[in-house]
């Protein structure tokens, strides 16, 4: 079987499963019990978390990629560059979620706690599937260097909202609790640097892997 066809099939499977798992996790927030792990909220409050926002972005990119996967089955057409870049940005976003949870949050809260219910999908399975499929299966040719900088956009947008709701307003003025601990000790500026560096590093490594498998 042709390698391109195999990659397309595996890409389609990863994209379909990722989108489906995000949908299942989102339904949990709208159930009677609500979310679990560190996101014990109901309905629209779930959008306060970067975990949810990044996974929805990744799911949207996966659905778009799946459409081109299906088109490719019948026409043999390659994945458009813009779709590959969008999937890359989504993969980098959930990559940030994955590494923040695994390296910063779970060591203190406990891995079992951070992987309860739908959080298992959003914190672990979907991020791994998205990063792996972006590197190994999705195709779309080489990712340009500017795509790494595009990967910063979701983090910057969320960071601005988080700064306003946590640092400027705070829970006493109707804002949010510092549930990620990014303003611990009032040192939000250190978190800004850390998250920017982490995001760029994740995006750079995903791009490096992707371009190694898809050099042209």
Tab-separated table of C-alpha atoms in Angstrom, residues 44-216:
chain	number	residue	atom	x	y	z
A	44	UNK	CA	-20.095	27.923	29.787
A	45	UNK	CA	-17.717	28.368	32.737
A	46	UNK	CA	-15.576	25.628	31.191
A	47	UNK	CA	-14.379	28.157	28.619
A	48	UNK	CA	-12.388	29.887	31.343
A	49	UNK	CA	-9.787	27.141	31.011
A	50	UNK	CA	-7.085	27.107	28.363
A	51	UNK	CA	-7.405	23.331	28.381
A	52	UNK	CA	-10.912	23.587	26.956
A	53	UNK	CA	-10.159	26.425	24.546
A	54	UNK	CA	-7.038	24.762	23.154
A	55	UNK	CA	-8.816	21.443	22.688
A	56	UNK	CA	-11.717	23.105	20.875
A	57	UNK	CA	-9.243	24.828	18.552
A	58	UNK	CA	-7.492	21.519	17.931
A	59	UNK	CA	-10.819	19.748	17.355
A	60	UNK	CA	-11.876	22.364	14.795
A	61	UNK	CA	-8.548	21.937	13.003
A	62	UNK	CA	-8.965	18.151	13.124
A	63	UNK	CA	-12.410	18.357	11.547
A	64	UNK	CA	-11.067	20.554	8.734
A	65	UNK	CA	-8.175	18.159	8.217
A	66	UNK	CA	-10.593	15.226	8.193
A	67	UNK	CA	-12.520	16.825	5.340
A	68	UNK	CA	-9.307	16.998	3.296
A	69	UNK	CA	-8.389	13.457	4.363
A	70	UNK	CA	-11.664	12.251	2.871
A	71	UNK	CA	-11.185	14.334	-0.266
A	72	UNK	CA	-7.706	12.841	-0.578
A	73	UNK	CA	-9.094	9.291	-0.489
A	74	UNK	CA	-11.032	9.963	-3.677
A	75	UNK	CA	-8.844	12.465	-5.519
A	76	UNK	CA	-5.343	11.902	-4.214
A	77	UNK	CA	-5.018	15.636	-3.544
A	78	UNK	CA	-2.495	16.723	-0.930
A	79	UNK	CA	-3.467	18.547	2.251
A	80	UNK	CA	-3.489	22.337	1.622
A	81	UNK	CA	-0.728	24.231	3.392
A	82	UNK	CA	-3.177	26.474	5.273
A	83	UNK	CA	-4.996	23.446	6.701
A	84	UNK	CA	-1.702	21.870	7.771
A	85	UNK	CA	-0.675	25.125	9.465
A	86	UNK	CA	-4.021	25.382	11.272
A	87	UNK	CA	-3.642	21.808	12.524
A	88	UNK	CA	-0.085	22.632	13.595
A	89	UNK	CA	-1.278	25.643	15.603
A	90	UNK	CA	-3.960	23.495	17.237
A	91	UNK	CA	-1.444	20.753	18.008
A	92	UNK	CA	0.940	23.268	19.564
A	93	UNK	CA	-1.904	24.705	21.686
A	94	UNK	CA	-2.881	21.328	23.121
A	95	UNK	CA	0.821	20.589	23.447
A	96	UNK	CA	1.012	23.539	25.829
A	97	UNK	CA	-1.944	22.084	27.746
A	98	UNK	CA	-0.250	18.680	27.916
A	99	UNK	CA	3.100	19.917	29.193
A	100	UNK	CA	1.635	22.433	31.663
A	101	UNK	CA	-0.509	19.679	33.171
A	102	UNK	CA	2.161	16.978	33.178
A	103	UNK	CA	5.085	19.121	34.299
A	104	UNK	CA	3.527	21.889	36.418
A	105	UNK	CA	0.078	20.949	37.701
A	106	UNK	CA	-0.059	17.158	38.070
A	107	UNK	CA	3.107	16.826	40.204
A	108	UNK	CA	1.298	18.838	42.908
A	109	UNK	CA	-2.356	17.893	42.376
A	110	UNK	CA	-1.665	14.258	41.473
A	111	UNK	CA	-1.730	12.616	38.053
A	112	UNK	CA	-4.791	10.518	38.879
A	113	UNK	CA	-6.731	13.646	39.823
A	114	UNK	CA	-5.707	15.541	36.683
A	115	UNK	CA	-6.766	12.649	34.452
A	116	UNK	CA	-10.290	12.073	35.780
A	117	UNK	CA	-13.243	11.737	33.430
A	118	UNK	CA	-13.160	13.928	30.353
A	119	UNK	CA	-9.930	15.493	31.574
A	120	UNK	CA	-8.194	12.296	30.489
A	121	UNK	CA	-9.170	13.214	26.930
A	122	UNK	CA	-8.367	16.920	27.170
A	123	UNK	CA	-5.142	16.684	29.171
A	124	UNK	CA	-3.589	13.567	27.675
A	125	UNK	CA	-5.165	11.600	24.828
A	126	UNK	CA	-6.169	14.419	22.461
A	127	UNK	CA	-2.910	16.387	22.890
A	128	UNK	CA	-0.799	13.286	22.231
A	129	UNK	CA	-2.907	12.277	19.223
A	130	UNK	CA	-2.792	15.784	17.744
A	131	UNK	CA	0.947	16.224	18.197
A	132	UNK	CA	1.700	12.712	16.909
A	133	UNK	CA	-0.549	13.027	13.853
A	134	UNK	CA	0.840	16.475	13.020
A	135	UNK	CA	4.376	15.123	13.091
A	136	UNK	CA	3.875	11.686	11.561
A	137	UNK	CA	0.769	11.516	9.384
A	138	UNK	CA	-0.930	14.775	8.375
A	139	UNK	CA	1.320	15.812	5.511
A	140	UNK	CA	0.811	19.152	3.833
A	141	UNK	CA	4.490	19.630	2.991
A	142	UNK	CA	7.076	21.530	5.004
A	143	UNK	CA	5.760	23.882	7.655
A	144	UNK	CA	7.178	27.400	7.229
A	145	UNK	CA	9.092	29.022	10.075
A	146	UNK	CA	6.453	31.718	10.575
A	147	UNK	CA	4.034	28.955	11.639
A	148	UNK	CA	5.992	28.707	14.893
A	149	UNK	CA	5.116	32.335	15.639
A	150	UNK	CA	1.482	31.735	14.692
A	151	UNK	CA	1.405	29.092	17.422
A	152	UNK	CA	1.844	31.890	19.953
A	153	UNK	CA	-1.464	33.526	19.030
A	154	UNK	CA	-3.819	31.281	21.073
A	155	UNK	CA	-1.566	31.562	24.133
A	156	UNK	CA	-1.267	35.349	23.799
A	157	UNK	CA	-5.033	35.805	23.423
A	158	UNK	CA	-5.782	33.583	26.404
A	159	UNK	CA	-2.973	35.196	28.402
A	160	UNK	CA	-4.476	38.650	27.901
A	161	UNK	CA	-7.869	37.443	29.108
A	162	UNK	CA	-6.317	35.588	32.055
A	163	UNK	CA	-4.310	38.670	33.025
A	164	UNK	CA	-7.420	40.856	33.019
A	165	UNK	CA	-9.600	38.388	34.924
A	166	UNK	CA	-6.997	37.238	37.466
A	167	UNK	CA	-4.494	40.058	37.944
A	168	UNK	CA	-6.538	43.176	37.204
A	169	UNK	CA	-9.984	42.107	38.451
A	170	UNK	CA	-9.506	39.068	40.662
A	171	UNK	CA	-12.322	37.029	42.240
A	172	UNK	CA	-13.293	39.878	44.599
A	173	UNK	CA	-14.279	41.990	41.574
A	174	UNK	CA	-15.986	39.258	39.614
A	175	UNK	CA	-12.816	37.889	37.988
A	176	UNK	CA	-11.264	34.446	38.222
A	177	UNK	CA	-9.302	32.587	40.827
A	178	UNK	CA	-5.659	32.068	39.870
A	179	UNK	CA	-6.404	28.410	39.105
A	180	UNK	CA	-3.202	27.957	37.093
A	181	UNK	CA	-1.049	29.687	39.689
A	182	UNK	CA	0.484	31.985	37.083
A	183	UNK	CA	0.241	34.990	39.401
A	184	UNK	CA	1.641	33.253	42.482
A	185	UNK	CA	3.436	35.808	44.613
A	186	UNK	CA	2.414	38.510	42.121
A	187	UNK	CA	5.035	37.246	39.687
A	188	UNK	CA	2.806	37.068	36.627
A	189	UNK	CA	5.586	38.538	34.483
A	190	UNK	CA	7.725	35.432	35.050
A	191	UNK	CA	4.817	33.282	33.893
A	192	UNK	CA	4.556	35.374	30.721
A	193	UNK	CA	8.167	34.613	29.846
A	194	UNK	CA	7.859	30.956	30.826
A	195	UNK	CA	4.713	30.362	28.754
A	196	UNK	CA	6.087	32.196	25.711
A	197	UNK	CA	9.306	30.160	25.802
A	198	UNK	CA	7.424	26.905	26.393
A	199	UNK	CA	5.001	27.564	23.536
A	200	UNK	CA	7.761	28.447	21.074
A	201	UNK	CA	9.794	25.409	22.132
A	202	UNK	CA	6.843	23.049	21.682
A	203	UNK	CA	5.942	24.567	18.316
A	204	UNK	CA	9.577	24.448	17.159
A	205	UNK	CA	9.908	20.770	18.074
A	206	UNK	CA	6.615	19.790	16.428
A	207	UNK	CA	7.643	21.651	13.274
A	208	UNK	CA	11.076	20.020	13.363
A	209	UNK	CA	9.509	16.566	13.597
A	210	UNK	CA	6.916	17.277	10.913
A	211	UNK	CA	9.486	18.625	8.453
A	212	UNK	CA	11.711	15.623	9.047
A	213	UNK	CA	8.896	13.323	7.913
A	214	UNK	CA	7.535	15.651	5.227
A	215	UNK	CA	10.575	17.456	3.761
A	216	UNK	CA	8.747	18.558	0.621
